[in-house]
């Protein structure tokens, strides 16, 4: 017996936040929707975060995923950029939590390993594998591919967790 | 003529977020409430952000401030600490914006100048002046004093803005 799980993956950023929703049933994956939420770079930060939160909340209401997965962010940038990334990532973690959805976090290497088979994969390889695994994906920007990749990673994690026999 | 404004100041942090609500009427200030929102360090980050957001949202509903002010954060820490600060600060900016409240941001020096008279003031001086300006304040932690300080700063800013004649 396998259970169908609907998963949203989020790749957060203040300027562009990628999202991707998939359905996983055992090892089978199905693409539901993907895209990018952009916020107005000229608007105050609080307003940009409000717009991002509103867009994510609408997605969660419309597609009702049971699981959310967010990519752990690179922090090897300058402090101001890291802080801005923190704002967007905070909203990306908060929006599903507020909707009562469990939120998982995965490091970039874990995502690459799940999608390509090696944690050292190039970004382009990840995008190619995501398109192969999810033929219906639109992926207008790399952020959407990254979001779908973290959703796929969580699907693998759920499938593996279910294969472990109960104690 | 002077208008009474109710202002919430927020000093965000993932472990402790200080808040302080004051009323300003011209140059007169009145303390309404202050305190600290703590989140469980052992809980997942998404759950901590949800708890912080829920507490801030309850405060905004209960006290209905018309203005919010958030202190701009020091970023001279390591990347992981900066990212965590970003999460909390993102939620502190988002919660009032979602409630339709205008959110202002002030740098630490601007806050010190407004409260003590010099941007180079010590943290203890800020606390002393906040207690002097707002006799009713409880201030169980420094975070609450910092939150009241940023609210006072915004009150000064509003009073000054009103003094400028309309074009």
XYZ file of C-alpha atoms in Angstrom:
334
model
C 0.000 0.000 0.000
C 1.263 3.476 -0.797
C -0.151 6.803 0.267
C -0.348 9.785 -2.040
C 1.363 12.831 -0.563
C 1.134 16.365 -1.938
C 4.312 18.323 -1.263
C 5.226 21.969 -1.785
C 8.907 22.806 -2.189
C 10.025 26.400 -1.629
C 13.272 28.086 -2.645
C 13.018 31.428 -0.818
C 14.441 34.797 -1.824
C 13.297 38.365 -1.216
C 13.358 39.221 -4.953
C 12.255 35.798 -6.282
C 10.852 32.841 -4.376
C 10.526 29.625 -6.359
C 7.758 27.176 -5.566
C 6.867 23.742 -6.872
C 4.073 21.381 -5.903
C 4.248 17.664 -6.674
C 2.343 14.523 -5.775
C 4.248 11.447 -4.670
C 2.808 7.947 -4.508
C 5.447 5.429 -3.550
C 8.240 6.084 -6.052
C 5.953 7.745 -8.612
C 6.046 11.511 -8.876
C 3.568 13.815 -10.576
C 4.007 17.531 -11.302
C 1.135 19.728 -10.051
C 2.328 23.312 -10.475
C 5.473 25.401 -10.274
C 6.384 29.043 -10.569
C 8.063 32.052 -9.054
C 6.758 34.729 -6.692
C 8.467 38.059 -7.353
C 8.287 41.089 -5.069
C 8.755 44.743 -6.017
C 12.368 45.727 -5.324
C 11.323 49.373 -4.929
C 8.737 48.633 -2.187
C 9.507 48.710 1.566
C 10.711 45.369 2.940
C 7.638 44.902 5.181
C 5.367 45.295 2.133
C 7.471 42.840 0.106
C 7.241 40.282 2.910
C 3.480 40.848 3.128
C 3.161 40.226 -0.633
C 5.299 37.070 -0.420
C 3.311 35.779 2.569
C -0.002 36.506 0.828
C 1.097 34.688 -2.350
C 2.360 31.646 -0.424
C -0.792 31.558 1.715
C -2.970 31.632 -1.428
C -0.951 28.751 -2.933
C -1.323 26.689 0.248
C -5.078 27.319 0.292
C -5.511 26.557 -3.422
C -3.412 23.394 -3.628
C -3.641 22.157 -0.016
C -0.292 20.331 0.199
C 0.174 18.096 3.257
C 3.914 18.680 3.446
C 6.262 21.598 2.898
C 10.022 21.489 2.304
C 12.343 24.486 2.241
C 15.927 24.473 1.003
C 18.492 25.486 3.613
C 20.145 28.561 2.291
C 23.738 29.301 1.408
C 25.095 31.794 3.905
C 28.416 32.606 2.255
C 27.326 36.105 1.248
C 27.657 39.506 2.866
C 25.698 40.241 6.044
C 23.071 42.478 4.416
C 22.289 39.883 1.737
C 22.153 37.149 4.387
C 19.728 39.204 6.489
C 17.426 39.755 3.469
C 17.555 36.066 2.661
C 16.632 35.453 6.312
C 13.527 37.632 5.963
C 12.285 35.666 2.934
C 13.235 32.328 4.437
C 11.452 33.246 7.692
C 8.264 33.916 5.727
C 8.706 30.692 3.708
C 8.950 28.698 6.958
C 6.157 30.624 8.674
C 3.455 30.503 5.970
C 3.088 26.673 5.916
C 3.544 26.424 9.721
C 0.691 28.907 10.167
C -1.435 26.751 7.841
C -0.739 23.716 10.059
C 1.575 22.061 7.511
C 4.723 20.262 8.688
C 7.828 22.008 7.341
C 11.027 20.091 6.576
C 14.398 21.661 5.775
C 17.063 20.165 3.542
C 20.599 21.266 2.843
C 21.631 21.833 -0.778
C 23.828 18.694 -0.847
C 20.982 16.503 0.421
C 18.695 17.885 -2.293
C 21.300 17.259 -5.023
C 21.929 13.727 -3.767
C 18.186 12.971 -3.818
C 17.650 14.362 -7.324
C 20.907 13.629 -9.185
C 22.498 10.952 -6.996
C 25.503 12.998 -5.891
C 25.805 15.961 -3.510
C 28.442 17.476 -5.792
C 26.071 17.828 -8.799
C 26.064 21.018 -10.841
C 23.022 23.306 -10.733
C 22.289 22.594 -14.418
C 22.248 18.822 -13.743
C 19.644 19.375 -11.020
C 17.466 21.331 -13.465
C 17.808 18.600 -16.147
C 16.897 15.826 -13.709
C 13.915 17.779 -12.369
C 12.593 18.162 -15.946
C 13.131 14.451 -16.579
C 11.413 13.375 -13.341
C 8.542 15.854 -13.782
C 7.750 16.111 -17.537
C 4.889 18.601 -16.993
C 7.019 21.187 -15.182
C 7.091 24.675 -16.712
C 10.157 26.099 -14.839
C 10.405 29.654 -16.096
C 13.260 30.392 -13.698
C 15.922 28.294 -11.947
C 14.265 29.114 -8.589
C 11.257 26.996 -9.626
C 13.517 24.047 -10.553
C 15.239 24.342 -7.168
C 11.854 24.394 -5.416
C 10.714 21.269 -7.296
C 14.048 19.623 -6.418
C 13.516 20.139 -2.690
C 9.952 18.786 -3.040
C 11.360 15.674 -4.782
C 13.927 15.362 -1.981
C 11.148 15.383 0.597
C 9.175 12.797 -1.420
C 12.200 10.448 -1.286
C 12.537 11.099 2.423
C 8.864 10.246 3.038
C 9.110 7.058 0.910
C 12.213 5.940 2.814
C 10.675 6.730 6.206
C 7.627 4.595 5.282
C 9.798 1.667 4.232
C 11.282 1.446 7.731
C 9.181 -1.128 9.635
C 7.419 0.135 12.765
C 9.036 -0.947 16.050
C -4.064 70.387 17.740
C -2.294 67.146 18.472
C -3.337 63.638 17.515
C -2.907 60.660 19.804
C -0.921 57.895 18.144
C -0.518 54.373 19.507
C 2.820 52.886 18.498
C 4.287 49.407 18.894
C 8.060 49.095 18.951
C 9.611 45.701 18.251
C 13.157 44.489 18.929
C 13.194 41.148 17.128
C 15.159 38.014 17.966
C 14.481 34.313 17.428
C 15.013 33.481 21.135
C 13.586 36.725 22.587
C 11.601 39.456 20.849
C 11.011 42.604 22.885
C 7.864 44.633 22.366
C 6.640 47.906 23.787
C 3.465 49.851 23.114
C 3.180 53.552 23.906
C 0.780 56.394 23.216
C 2.124 59.699 21.963
C 0.186 62.949 21.988
C 2.336 65.829 20.794
C 5.422 65.591 23.000
C 3.673 63.626 25.753
C 4.310 59.906 25.969
C 2.360 57.285 27.879
C 3.365 53.672 28.520
C 0.737 51.085 27.544
C 2.463 47.711 27.822
C 5.834 46.088 27.295
C 7.263 42.610 27.477
C 9.198 39.860 25.778
C 8.061 37.020 23.532
C 10.267 33.969 23.999
C 10.314 30.930 21.724
C 11.376 27.396 22.587
C 15.013 26.927 21.549
C 14.445 23.156 21.228
C 11.541 23.504 18.757
C 11.955 23.518 14.950
C 12.531 26.995 13.503
C 9.224 27.004 11.573
C 7.332 26.303 14.820
C 9.242 29.054 16.644
C 8.387 31.546 13.896
C 4.743 30.446 14.034
C 4.702 31.036 17.813
C 6.354 34.465 17.423
C 3.924 35.442 14.666
C 0.907 34.263 16.701
C 2.055 36.240 19.773
C 2.689 39.416 17.743
C -0.642 39.044 15.927
C -2.487 38.677 19.277
C -0.747 41.822 20.587
C -1.710 43.795 17.477
C -5.321 42.630 17.782
C -5.497 43.361 21.537
C -3.842 46.785 21.551
C -4.612 47.952 18.007
C -1.587 50.234 17.473
C -1.726 52.499 14.406
C 2.028 52.455 13.847
C 4.801 49.900 14.146
C 8.536 50.527 14.369
C 11.254 47.894 14.174
C 14.902 48.414 15.057
C 17.323 47.768 12.197
C 19.506 44.963 13.316
C 23.249 44.746 13.835
C 24.686 42.470 11.217
C 28.235 42.150 12.554
C 27.744 38.542 13.615
C 28.402 35.208 11.968
C 26.254 34.184 8.979
C 24.149 31.603 10.842
C 23.268 34.090 13.605
C 22.491 36.748 11.006
C 20.202 34.368 9.127
C 18.298 33.505 12.357
C 17.979 37.180 13.174
C 16.633 37.651 9.648
C 13.909 35.043 10.254
C 12.708 36.826 13.411
C 13.021 40.261 11.855
C 11.089 39.090 8.780
C 8.223 37.970 11.035
C 8.403 41.240 13.029
C 8.052 43.226 9.779
C 5.397 40.915 8.333
C 2.977 40.673 11.291
C 2.088 44.412 11.398
C 2.128 44.690 7.572
C -0.382 41.823 7.385
C -2.540 43.680 9.923
C -2.504 46.762 7.674
C -0.216 48.755 10.009
C 2.521 50.970 8.533
C 5.955 49.678 9.563
C 8.919 52.042 10.028
C 12.532 50.959 10.488
C 15.173 52.848 12.458
C 18.879 52.226 12.817
C 20.332 51.847 16.322
C 22.055 55.257 16.192
C 18.825 57.028 15.227
C 17.013 55.348 18.134
C 19.773 56.351 20.601
C 19.763 59.916 19.331
C 15.973 60.149 19.750
C 15.978 58.722 23.283
C 19.273 59.902 24.814
C 20.261 62.764 22.518
C 23.395 61.156 21.087
C 23.885 58.281 18.664
C 26.905 57.142 20.678
C 24.928 56.479 23.894
C 25.556 53.313 25.915
C 22.861 50.631 26.075
C 22.399 51.266 29.828
C 21.758 54.970 29.179
C 19.009 54.045 26.724
C 17.387 51.827 29.364
C 17.585 54.579 32.016
C 16.074 57.192 29.703
C 13.273 54.825 28.632
C 12.383 54.277 32.319
C 12.462 58.022 32.940
C 10.301 58.840 29.895
C 7.851 55.995 30.586
C 7.465 55.631 34.377
C 4.942 52.786 34.110
C 7.214 50.495 32.079
C 7.933 47.058 33.560
C 10.973 46.089 31.395
C 11.845 42.598 32.588
C 14.530 42.270 29.902
C 16.691 44.713 27.939
C 14.840 43.645 24.746
C 11.676 45.325 26.099
C 13.582 48.571 26.814
C 15.004 48.499 23.270
C 11.503 47.958 21.868
C 10.122 50.906 23.876
C 13.092 52.992 22.687
C 12.272 52.371 19.015
C 8.611 53.228 19.722
C 9.732 56.521 21.338
C 11.938 57.181 18.310
C 8.951 56.737 16.015
C 6.828 59.042 18.237
C 9.478 61.793 17.825
C 9.552 61.173 14.106
C 5.728 61.494 13.848
C 5.746 64.699 15.956
C 8.483 66.223 13.767
C 6.750 65.185 10.547
C 3.541 66.867 11.745
C 5.374 70.085 12.550
C 6.496 70.414 8.934
C 3.892 72.596 7.173
C 2.119 71.029 4.234
C 3.264 72.266 0.822
